[in-house]
Amino acid sequence: MSKKLIPIIAIVLLLTMVFTGCSKGAAATGATKMGFGSVTTIAKSKNAAADKDGVAQSYTELACVVIDENGKIVNIWIDSIQANIAIGIDGTIKTALDTKVQTKRELGDKYGMKASSALGKEWYEQADAMEKFLIGKTKADIEAMKLTEGKSDDMKASVSITVTNYLAAVIEAIENAK
């Protein structure tokens, strides 16, 4: 993600939070700070082989937080971008270059996780639950969370997705809060 794009996204998110009244967040008293964080990985990419196309997969987890003077999260937004670019066996890009990659929140029910989710919940529903759980938490609280195979032991009743990179993005957002 471009370093120039991050401040633009942060400004848009801040305005969105202001105009929505931080409705899902906790009531903040005193000064607040906002920060943005992201984690991008390509670990699920696969090389093309002589008889099989490959895929370049980029996963970017995004987090924007508003924290109070004690470092507690009073508002949070989490999203994810999963870009899959098909690579032909001859090395050519097969995905249309003008493809607009939507975030998982933009995809909503079209993301299609509900059918395979052990909880019967779509991605955005689990992200909403994660956001709700993280309200009131500090960086230290998040760093102390117990994870089993990348999944939160504390959120397992409402979140079955791997949260490691989401939490890393939240921690980065807290660290970047100004």
mmCIF file of the C-alpha atoms, coordinates in Angstrom:
data_MODEL
# 
_entry.id   MODEL 
# 
loop_
_atom_site.group_PDB 
_atom_site.id 
_atom_site.type_symbol 
_atom_site.label_atom_id 
_atom_site.label_alt_id 
_atom_site.label_comp_id 
_atom_site.label_asym_id 
_atom_site.label_entity_id 
_atom_site.label_seq_id 
_atom_site.pdbx_PDB_ins_code 
_atom_site.Cartn_x 
_atom_site.Cartn_y 
_atom_site.Cartn_z 
_atom_site.occupancy 
_atom_site.B_iso_or_equiv 
_atom_site.pdbx_formal_charge 
_atom_site.auth_seq_id 
_atom_site.auth_comp_id 
_atom_site.auth_asym_id 
_atom_site.auth_atom_id 
_atom_site.pdbx_PDB_model_num 
ATOM 1   C CA . MET A 1 1   ? 0.000   0.000   0.000   1.00 0.00 ? 1   MET A CA 1 
ATOM 2   C CA . SER A 1 2   ? 1.358   3.401   -0.947  1.00 0.00 ? 2   SER A CA 1 
ATOM 3   C CA . LYS A 1 3   ? 2.591   5.592   1.914   1.00 0.00 ? 3   LYS A CA 1 
ATOM 4   C CA . LYS A 1 4   ? 0.598   8.449   0.324   1.00 0.00 ? 4   LYS A CA 1 
ATOM 5   C CA . LEU A 1 5   ? -2.604  6.394   0.419   1.00 0.00 ? 5   LEU A CA 1 
ATOM 6   C CA . ILE A 1 6   ? -2.470  5.667   4.162   1.00 0.00 ? 6   ILE A CA 1 
ATOM 7   C CA . PRO A 1 7   ? -3.086  9.297   5.292   1.00 0.00 ? 7   PRO A CA 1 
ATOM 8   C CA . ILE A 1 8   ? -5.935  9.635   2.792   1.00 0.00 ? 8   ILE A CA 1 
ATOM 9   C CA . ILE A 1 9   ? -7.589  6.463   4.106   1.00 0.00 ? 9   ILE A CA 1 
ATOM 10  C CA . ALA A 1 10  ? -7.045  7.640   7.689   1.00 0.00 ? 10  ALA A CA 1 
ATOM 11  C CA . ILE A 1 11  ? -8.704  10.995  6.951   1.00 0.00 ? 11  ILE A CA 1 
ATOM 12  C CA . VAL A 1 12  ? -11.681 9.311   5.281   1.00 0.00 ? 12  VAL A CA 1 
ATOM 13  C CA . LEU A 1 13  ? -12.029 6.927   8.225   1.00 0.00 ? 13  LEU A CA 1 
ATOM 14  C CA . LEU A 1 14  ? -11.815 9.776   10.728  1.00 0.00 ? 14  LEU A CA 1 
ATOM 15  C CA . LEU A 1 15  ? -14.510 11.715  8.893   1.00 0.00 ? 15  LEU A CA 1 
ATOM 16  C CA . THR A 1 16  ? -16.667 8.602   8.724   1.00 0.00 ? 16  THR A CA 1 
ATOM 17  C CA . MET A 1 17  ? -16.287 8.089   12.471  1.00 0.00 ? 17  MET A CA 1 
ATOM 18  C CA . VAL A 1 18  ? -17.084 11.753  13.152  1.00 0.00 ? 18  VAL A CA 1 
ATOM 19  C CA . PHE A 1 19  ? -20.187 11.767  10.969  1.00 0.00 ? 19  PHE A CA 1 
ATOM 20  C CA . THR A 1 20  ? -21.472 8.469   12.323  1.00 0.00 ? 20  THR A CA 1 
ATOM 21  C CA . GLY A 1 21  ? -20.963 9.707   15.868  1.00 0.00 ? 21  GLY A CA 1 
ATOM 22  C CA . CYS A 1 22  ? -18.652 6.814   16.737  1.00 0.00 ? 22  CYS A CA 1 
ATOM 23  C CA . SER A 1 23  ? -21.886 4.932   17.341  1.00 0.00 ? 23  SER A CA 1 
ATOM 24  C CA . LYS A 1 24  ? -20.340 1.551   18.025  1.00 0.00 ? 24  LYS A CA 1 
ATOM 25  C CA . GLY A 1 25  ? -17.535 2.895   20.192  1.00 0.00 ? 25  GLY A CA 1 
ATOM 26  C CA . ALA A 1 26  ? -17.348 3.622   23.881  1.00 0.00 ? 26  ALA A CA 1 
ATOM 27  C CA . ALA A 1 27  ? -17.952 7.125   25.185  1.00 0.00 ? 27  ALA A CA 1 
ATOM 28  C CA . ALA A 1 28  ? -14.641 8.970   25.269  1.00 0.00 ? 28  ALA A CA 1 
ATOM 29  C CA . THR A 1 29  ? -13.851 11.487  27.929  1.00 0.00 ? 29  THR A CA 1 
ATOM 30  C CA . GLY A 1 30  ? -10.894 13.823  27.419  1.00 0.00 ? 30  GLY A CA 1 
ATOM 31  C CA . ALA A 1 31  ? -8.505  13.929  24.500  1.00 0.00 ? 31  ALA A CA 1 
ATOM 32  C CA . THR A 1 32  ? -8.518  11.195  21.883  1.00 0.00 ? 32  THR A CA 1 
ATOM 33  C CA . LYS A 1 33  ? -6.043  10.170  19.216  1.00 0.00 ? 33  LYS A CA 1 
ATOM 34  C CA . MET A 1 34  ? -6.555  8.274   15.977  1.00 0.00 ? 34  MET A CA 1 
ATOM 35  C CA . GLY A 1 35  ? -4.192  5.839   14.285  1.00 0.00 ? 35  GLY A CA 1 
ATOM 36  C CA . PHE A 1 36  ? -4.121  3.580   11.251  1.00 0.00 ? 36  PHE A CA 1 
ATOM 37  C CA . GLY A 1 37  ? -2.326  0.256   10.840  1.00 0.00 ? 37  GLY A CA 1 
ATOM 38  C CA . SER A 1 38  ? -2.021  -2.409  8.178   1.00 0.00 ? 38  SER A CA 1 
ATOM 39  C CA . VAL A 1 39  ? -0.376  -5.791  7.685   1.00 0.00 ? 39  VAL A CA 1 
ATOM 40  C CA . THR A 1 40  ? 0.187   -7.223  4.211   1.00 0.00 ? 40  THR A CA 1 
ATOM 41  C CA . THR A 1 41  ? 1.230   -10.800 3.475   1.00 0.00 ? 41  THR A CA 1 
ATOM 42  C CA . ILE A 1 42  ? 1.661   -12.862 0.318   1.00 0.00 ? 42  ILE A CA 1 
ATOM 43  C CA . ALA A 1 43  ? 2.215   -16.268 1.952   1.00 0.00 ? 43  ALA A CA 1 
ATOM 44  C CA . LYS A 1 44  ? -0.698  -17.967 0.139   1.00 0.00 ? 44  LYS A CA 1 
ATOM 45  C CA . SER A 1 45  ? 0.665   -17.201 -3.345  1.00 0.00 ? 45  SER A CA 1 
ATOM 46  C CA . LYS A 1 46  ? 1.379   -20.193 -5.593  1.00 0.00 ? 46  LYS A CA 1 
ATOM 47  C CA . ASN A 1 47  ? 3.824   -20.460 -8.488  1.00 0.00 ? 47  ASN A CA 1 
ATOM 48  C CA . ALA A 1 48  ? 2.599   -21.494 -11.892 1.00 0.00 ? 48  ALA A CA 1 
ATOM 49  C CA . ALA A 1 49  ? 3.721   -24.982 -12.942 1.00 0.00 ? 49  ALA A CA 1 
ATOM 50  C CA . ALA A 1 50  ? 4.057   -26.592 -16.359 1.00 0.00 ? 50  ALA A CA 1 
ATOM 51  C CA . ASP A 1 51  ? 0.477   -27.858 -16.151 1.00 0.00 ? 51  ASP A CA 1 
ATOM 52  C CA . LYS A 1 52  ? -1.169  -25.500 -13.658 1.00 0.00 ? 52  LYS A CA 1 
ATOM 53  C CA . ASP A 1 53  ? -1.737  -21.763 -13.381 1.00 0.00 ? 53  ASP A CA 1 
ATOM 54  C CA . GLY A 1 54  ? -0.446  -19.932 -10.333 1.00 0.00 ? 54  GLY A CA 1 
ATOM 55  C CA . VAL A 1 55  ? -1.865  -17.147 -8.249  1.00 0.00 ? 55  VAL A CA 1 
ATOM 56  C CA . ALA A 1 56  ? -0.361  -14.106 -6.566  1.00 0.00 ? 56  ALA A CA 1 
ATOM 57  C CA . GLN A 1 57  ? -2.399  -13.537 -3.407  1.00 0.00 ? 57  GLN A CA 1 
ATOM 58  C CA . SER A 1 58  ? -2.030  -10.410 -1.332  1.00 0.00 ? 58  SER A CA 1 
ATOM 59  C CA . TYR A 1 59  ? -3.855  -10.142 1.979   1.00 0.00 ? 59  TYR A CA 1 
ATOM 60  C CA . THR A 1 60  ? -3.941  -6.759  3.699   1.00 0.00 ? 60  THR A CA 1 
ATOM 61  C CA . GLU A 1 61  ? -5.539  -6.424  7.108   1.00 0.00 ? 61  GLU A CA 1 
ATOM 62  C CA . LEU A 1 62  ? -6.516  -2.841  7.966   1.00 0.00 ? 62  LEU A CA 1 
ATOM 63  C CA . ALA A 1 63  ? -7.318  -1.203  11.285  1.00 0.00 ? 63  ALA A CA 1 
ATOM 64  C CA . CYS A 1 64  ? -8.206  2.313   12.349  1.00 0.00 ? 64  CYS A CA 1 
ATOM 65  C CA . VAL A 1 65  ? -8.548  3.102   16.051  1.00 0.00 ? 65  VAL A CA 1 
ATOM 66  C CA . VAL A 1 66  ? -9.507  6.018   18.218  1.00 0.00 ? 66  VAL A CA 1 
ATOM 67  C CA . ILE A 1 67  ? -7.925  5.786   21.657  1.00 0.00 ? 67  ILE A CA 1 
ATOM 68  C CA . ASP A 1 68  ? -8.498  7.826   24.790  1.00 0.00 ? 68  ASP A CA 1 
ATOM 69  C CA . GLU A 1 69  ? -5.860  9.473   27.005  1.00 0.00 ? 69  GLU A CA 1 
ATOM 70  C CA . ASN A 1 70  ? -5.315  6.110   28.762  1.00 0.00 ? 70  ASN A CA 1 
ATOM 71  C CA . GLY A 1 71  ? -4.635  4.274   25.499  1.00 0.00 ? 71  GLY A CA 1 
ATOM 72  C CA . LYS A 1 72  ? -7.980  2.434   25.574  1.00 0.00 ? 72  LYS A CA 1 
ATOM 73  C CA . ILE A 1 73  ? -9.753  1.867   22.275  1.00 0.00 ? 73  ILE A CA 1 
ATOM 74  C CA . VAL A 1 74  ? -12.967 3.922   22.143  1.00 0.00 ? 74  VAL A CA 1 
ATOM 75  C CA . ASN A 1 75  ? -13.696 3.265   18.462  1.00 0.00 ? 75  ASN A CA 1 
ATOM 76  C CA . ILE A 1 76  ? -12.307 0.812   15.948  1.00 0.00 ? 76  ILE A CA 1 
ATOM 77  C CA . TRP A 1 77  ? -12.729 -0.171  12.313  1.00 0.00 ? 77  TRP A CA 1 
ATOM 78  C CA . ILE A 1 78  ? -11.299 -3.381  10.828  1.00 0.00 ? 78  ILE A CA 1 
ATOM 79  C CA . ASP A 1 79  ? -11.361 -4.455  7.189   1.00 0.00 ? 79  ASP A CA 1 
ATOM 80  C CA . SER A 1 80  ? -9.390  -6.665  4.848   1.00 0.00 ? 80  SER A CA 1 
ATOM 81  C CA . ILE A 1 81  ? -8.355  -6.702  1.207   1.00 0.00 ? 81  ILE A CA 1 
ATOM 82  C CA . GLN A 1 82  ? -7.761  -10.059 -0.450  1.00 0.00 ? 82  GLN A CA 1 
ATOM 83  C CA . ALA A 1 83  ? -6.330  -9.601  -3.932  1.00 0.00 ? 83  ALA A CA 1 
ATOM 84  C CA . ASN A 1 84  ? -5.981  -12.728 -6.068  1.00 0.00 ? 84  ASN A CA 1 
ATOM 85  C CA . ILE A 1 85  ? -4.116  -12.341 -9.362  1.00 0.00 ? 85  ILE A CA 1 
ATOM 86  C CA . ALA A 1 86  ? -4.150  -15.363 -11.665 1.00 0.00 ? 86  ALA A CA 1 
ATOM 87  C CA . ILE A 1 87  ? -0.794  -16.152 -13.290 1.00 0.00 ? 87  ILE A CA 1 
ATOM 88  C CA . GLY A 1 88  ? -0.791  -18.365 -16.382 1.00 0.00 ? 88  GLY A CA 1 
ATOM 89  C CA . ILE A 1 89  ? 1.610   -21.248 -16.859 1.00 0.00 ? 89  ILE A CA 1 
ATOM 90  C CA . ASP A 1 90  ? 3.437   -19.011 -19.347 1.00 0.00 ? 90  ASP A CA 1 
ATOM 91  C CA . GLY A 1 91  ? 3.913   -16.334 -16.672 1.00 0.00 ? 91  GLY A CA 1 
ATOM 92  C CA . THR A 1 92  ? 1.294   -13.900 -18.005 1.00 0.00 ? 92  THR A CA 1 
ATOM 93  C CA . ILE A 1 93  ? -1.188  -12.132 -15.767 1.00 0.00 ? 93  ILE A CA 1 
ATOM 94  C CA . LYS A 1 94  ? -4.622  -13.577 -16.489 1.00 0.00 ? 94  LYS A CA 1 
ATOM 95  C CA . THR A 1 95  ? -6.643  -11.306 -14.198 1.00 0.00 ? 95  THR A CA 1 
ATOM 96  C CA . ALA A 1 96  ? -7.898  -8.180  -15.946 1.00 0.00 ? 96  ALA A CA 1 
ATOM 97  C CA . LEU A 1 97  ? -5.584  -5.297  -15.068 1.00 0.00 ? 97  LEU A CA 1 
ATOM 98  C CA . ASP A 1 98  ? -8.516  -2.951  -14.501 1.00 0.00 ? 98  ASP A CA 1 
ATOM 99  C CA . THR A 1 99  ? -10.068 -5.250  -11.873 1.00 0.00 ? 99  THR A CA 1 
ATOM 100 C CA . LYS A 1 100 ? -11.275 -3.319  -8.827  1.00 0.00 ? 100 LYS A CA 1 
ATOM 101 C CA . VAL A 1 101 ? -10.485 -5.315  -5.717  1.00 0.00 ? 101 VAL A CA 1 
ATOM 102 C CA . GLN A 1 102 ? -13.167 -4.830  -3.076  1.00 0.00 ? 102 GLN A CA 1 
ATOM 103 C CA . THR A 1 103 ? -12.572 -5.074  0.646   1.00 0.00 ? 103 THR A CA 1 
ATOM 104 C CA . LYS A 1 104 ? -14.264 -7.868  2.552   1.00 0.00 ? 104 LYS A CA 1 
ATOM 105 C CA . ARG A 1 105 ? -16.656 -5.311  4.072   1.00 0.00 ? 105 ARG A CA 1 
ATOM 106 C CA . GLU A 1 106 ? -17.534 -4.043  0.580   1.00 0.00 ? 106 GLU A CA 1 
ATOM 107 C CA . LEU A 1 107 ? -18.203 -7.629  -0.497  1.00 0.00 ? 107 LEU A CA 1 
ATOM 108 C CA . GLY A 1 108 ? -20.464 -8.230  2.506   1.00 0.00 ? 108 GLY A CA 1 
ATOM 109 C CA . ASP A 1 109 ? -22.456 -11.444 2.050   1.00 0.00 ? 109 ASP A CA 1 
ATOM 110 C CA . LYS A 1 110 ? -20.848 -11.964 -1.382  1.00 0.00 ? 110 LYS A CA 1 
ATOM 111 C CA . TYR A 1 111 ? -17.573 -12.857 0.349   1.00 0.00 ? 111 TYR A CA 1 
ATOM 112 C CA . GLY A 1 112 ? -19.207 -16.212 1.055   1.00 0.00 ? 112 GLY A CA 1 
ATOM 113 C CA . MET A 1 113 ? -17.709 -17.259 4.371   1.00 0.00 ? 113 MET A CA 1 
ATOM 114 C CA . LYS A 1 114 ? -20.994 -17.994 6.142   1.00 0.00 ? 114 LYS A CA 1 
ATOM 115 C CA . ALA A 1 115 ? -21.470 -21.457 4.627   1.00 0.00 ? 115 ALA A CA 1 
ATOM 116 C CA . SER A 1 116 ? -18.002 -22.627 5.682   1.00 0.00 ? 116 SER A CA 1 
ATOM 117 C CA . SER A 1 117 ? -17.901 -20.821 9.026   1.00 0.00 ? 117 SER A CA 1 
ATOM 118 C CA . ALA A 1 118 ? -18.100 -23.021 12.116  1.00 0.00 ? 118 ALA A CA 1 
ATOM 119 C CA . LEU A 1 119 ? -20.141 -20.189 13.665  1.00 0.00 ? 119 LEU A CA 1 
ATOM 120 C CA . GLY A 1 120 ? -22.410 -19.705 10.643  1.00 0.00 ? 120 GLY A CA 1 
ATOM 121 C CA . LYS A 1 121 ? -21.253 -16.076 10.405  1.00 0.00 ? 121 LYS A CA 1 
ATOM 122 C CA . GLU A 1 122 ? -20.050 -14.045 7.465   1.00 0.00 ? 122 GLU A CA 1 
ATOM 123 C CA . TRP A 1 123 ? -16.634 -12.341 7.602   1.00 0.00 ? 123 TRP A CA 1 
ATOM 124 C CA . TYR A 1 124 ? -18.021 -8.875  8.370   1.00 0.00 ? 124 TYR A CA 1 
ATOM 125 C CA . GLU A 1 125 ? -20.120 -10.285 11.247  1.00 0.00 ? 125 GLU A CA 1 
ATOM 126 C CA . GLN A 1 126 ? -16.997 -11.770 12.794  1.00 0.00 ? 126 GLN A CA 1 
ATOM 127 C CA . ALA A 1 127 ? -15.078 -8.515  12.214  1.00 0.00 ? 127 ALA A CA 1 
ATOM 128 C CA . ASP A 1 128 ? -17.917 -6.622  13.937  1.00 0.00 ? 128 ASP A CA 1 
ATOM 129 C CA . ALA A 1 129 ? -17.663 -9.006  16.900  1.00 0.00 ? 129 ALA A CA 1 
ATOM 130 C CA . MET A 1 130 ? -13.884 -8.542  17.007  1.00 0.00 ? 130 MET A CA 1 
ATOM 131 C CA . GLU A 1 131 ? -14.298 -4.752  16.993  1.00 0.00 ? 131 GLU A CA 1 
ATOM 132 C CA . LYS A 1 132 ? -16.866 -4.936  19.806  1.00 0.00 ? 132 LYS A CA 1 
ATOM 133 C CA . PHE A 1 133 ? -14.544 -7.155  21.861  1.00 0.00 ? 133 PHE A CA 1 
ATOM 134 C CA . LEU A 1 134 ? -11.583 -4.785  21.390  1.00 0.00 ? 134 LEU A CA 1 
ATOM 135 C CA . ILE A 1 135 ? -13.450 -1.663  22.569  1.00 0.00 ? 135 ILE A CA 1 
ATOM 136 C CA . GLY A 1 136 ? -11.948 -0.675  25.923  1.00 0.00 ? 136 GLY A CA 1 
ATOM 137 C CA . LYS A 1 137 ? -8.763  -2.706  25.379  1.00 0.00 ? 137 LYS A CA 1 
ATOM 138 C CA . THR A 1 138 ? -5.244  -1.245  25.425  1.00 0.00 ? 138 THR A CA 1 
ATOM 139 C CA . LYS A 1 139 ? -2.171  -2.268  23.449  1.00 0.00 ? 139 LYS A CA 1 
ATOM 140 C CA . ALA A 1 140 ? -0.987  -4.282  26.484  1.00 0.00 ? 140 ALA A CA 1 
ATOM 141 C CA . ASP A 1 141 ? -4.371  -6.055  26.705  1.00 0.00 ? 141 ASP A CA 1 
ATOM 142 C CA . ILE A 1 142 ? -4.160  -7.041  23.042  1.00 0.00 ? 142 ILE A CA 1 
ATOM 143 C CA . GLU A 1 143 ? -0.543  -8.187  23.301  1.00 0.00 ? 143 GLU A CA 1 
ATOM 144 C CA . ALA A 1 144 ? -1.516  -10.368 26.298  1.00 0.00 ? 144 ALA A CA 1 
ATOM 145 C CA . MET A 1 145 ? -4.370  -12.117 24.464  1.00 0.00 ? 145 MET A CA 1 
ATOM 146 C CA . LYS A 1 146 ? -3.987  -15.901 24.239  1.00 0.00 ? 146 LYS A CA 1 
ATOM 147 C CA . LEU A 1 147 ? -4.107  -17.236 20.695  1.00 0.00 ? 147 LEU A CA 1 
ATOM 148 C CA . THR A 1 148 ? -4.358  -20.852 19.630  1.00 0.00 ? 148 THR A CA 1 
ATOM 149 C CA . GLU A 1 149 ? -3.294  -21.415 16.020  1.00 0.00 ? 149 GLU A CA 1 
ATOM 150 C CA . GLY A 1 150 ? -3.848  -17.697 15.344  1.00 0.00 ? 150 GLY A CA 1 
ATOM 151 C CA . LYS A 1 151 ? -7.362  -17.672 16.763  1.00 0.00 ? 151 LYS A CA 1 
ATOM 152 C CA . SER A 1 152 ? -8.361  -15.815 19.914  1.00 0.00 ? 152 SER A CA 1 
ATOM 153 C CA . ASP A 1 153 ? -9.295  -17.983 22.873  1.00 0.00 ? 153 ASP A CA 1 
ATOM 154 C CA . ASP A 1 154 ? -11.299 -15.052 24.300  1.00 0.00 ? 154 ASP A CA 1 
ATOM 155 C CA . MET A 1 155 ? -13.351 -14.456 21.151  1.00 0.00 ? 155 MET A CA 1 
ATOM 156 C CA . LYS A 1 156 ? -13.947 -18.046 20.005  1.00 0.00 ? 156 LYS A CA 1 
ATOM 157 C CA . ALA A 1 157 ? -17.697 -17.864 20.655  1.00 0.00 ? 157 ALA A CA 1 
ATOM 158 C CA . SER A 1 158 ? -18.083 -15.046 18.114  1.00 0.00 ? 158 SER A CA 1 
ATOM 159 C CA . VAL A 1 159 ? -14.927 -15.051 15.949  1.00 0.00 ? 159 VAL A CA 1 
ATOM 160 C CA . SER A 1 160 ? -13.548 -18.139 14.196  1.00 0.00 ? 160 SER A CA 1 
ATOM 161 C CA . ILE A 1 161 ? -11.239 -16.371 11.724  1.00 0.00 ? 161 ILE A CA 1 
ATOM 162 C CA . THR A 1 162 ? -7.498  -16.188 12.269  1.00 0.00 ? 162 THR A CA 1 
ATOM 163 C CA . VAL A 1 163 ? -6.922  -12.877 14.047  1.00 0.00 ? 163 VAL A CA 1 
ATOM 164 C CA . THR A 1 164 ? -3.119  -12.649 14.295  1.00 0.00 ? 164 THR A CA 1 
ATOM 165 C CA . ASN A 1 165 ? -2.646  -10.092 11.507  1.00 0.00 ? 165 ASN A CA 1 
ATOM 166 C CA . TYR A 1 166 ? -5.778  -8.136  12.445  1.00 0.00 ? 166 TYR A CA 1 
ATOM 167 C CA . LEU A 1 167 ? -4.467  -7.727  15.982  1.00 0.00 ? 167 LEU A CA 1 
ATOM 168 C CA . ALA A 1 168 ? -1.038  -6.733  14.616  1.00 0.00 ? 168 ALA A CA 1 
ATOM 169 C CA . ALA A 1 169 ? -2.750  -4.056  12.489  1.00 0.00 ? 169 ALA A CA 1 
ATOM 170 C CA . VAL A 1 170 ? -4.681  -2.832  15.568  1.00 0.00 ? 170 VAL A CA 1 
ATOM 171 C CA . ILE A 1 171 ? -1.457  -2.644  17.608  1.00 0.00 ? 171 ILE A CA 1 
ATOM 172 C CA . GLU A 1 172 ? 0.214   -0.708  14.785  1.00 0.00 ? 172 GLU A CA 1 
ATOM 173 C CA . ALA A 1 173 ? -2.779  1.636   14.654  1.00 0.00 ? 173 ALA A CA 1 
ATOM 174 C CA . ILE A 1 174 ? -2.503  2.256   18.409  1.00 0.00 ? 174 ILE A CA 1 
ATOM 175 C CA . GLU A 1 175 ? 1.231   2.911   18.046  1.00 0.00 ? 175 GLU A CA 1 
ATOM 176 C CA . ASN A 1 176 ? 0.540   5.344   15.171  1.00 0.00 ? 176 ASN A CA 1 
ATOM 177 C CA . ALA A 1 177 ? -2.218  7.219   17.014  1.00 0.00 ? 177 ALA A CA 1 
ATOM 178 C CA . LYS A 1 178 ? -1.717  10.968  17.034  1.00 0.00 ? 178 LYS A CA 1 
# 
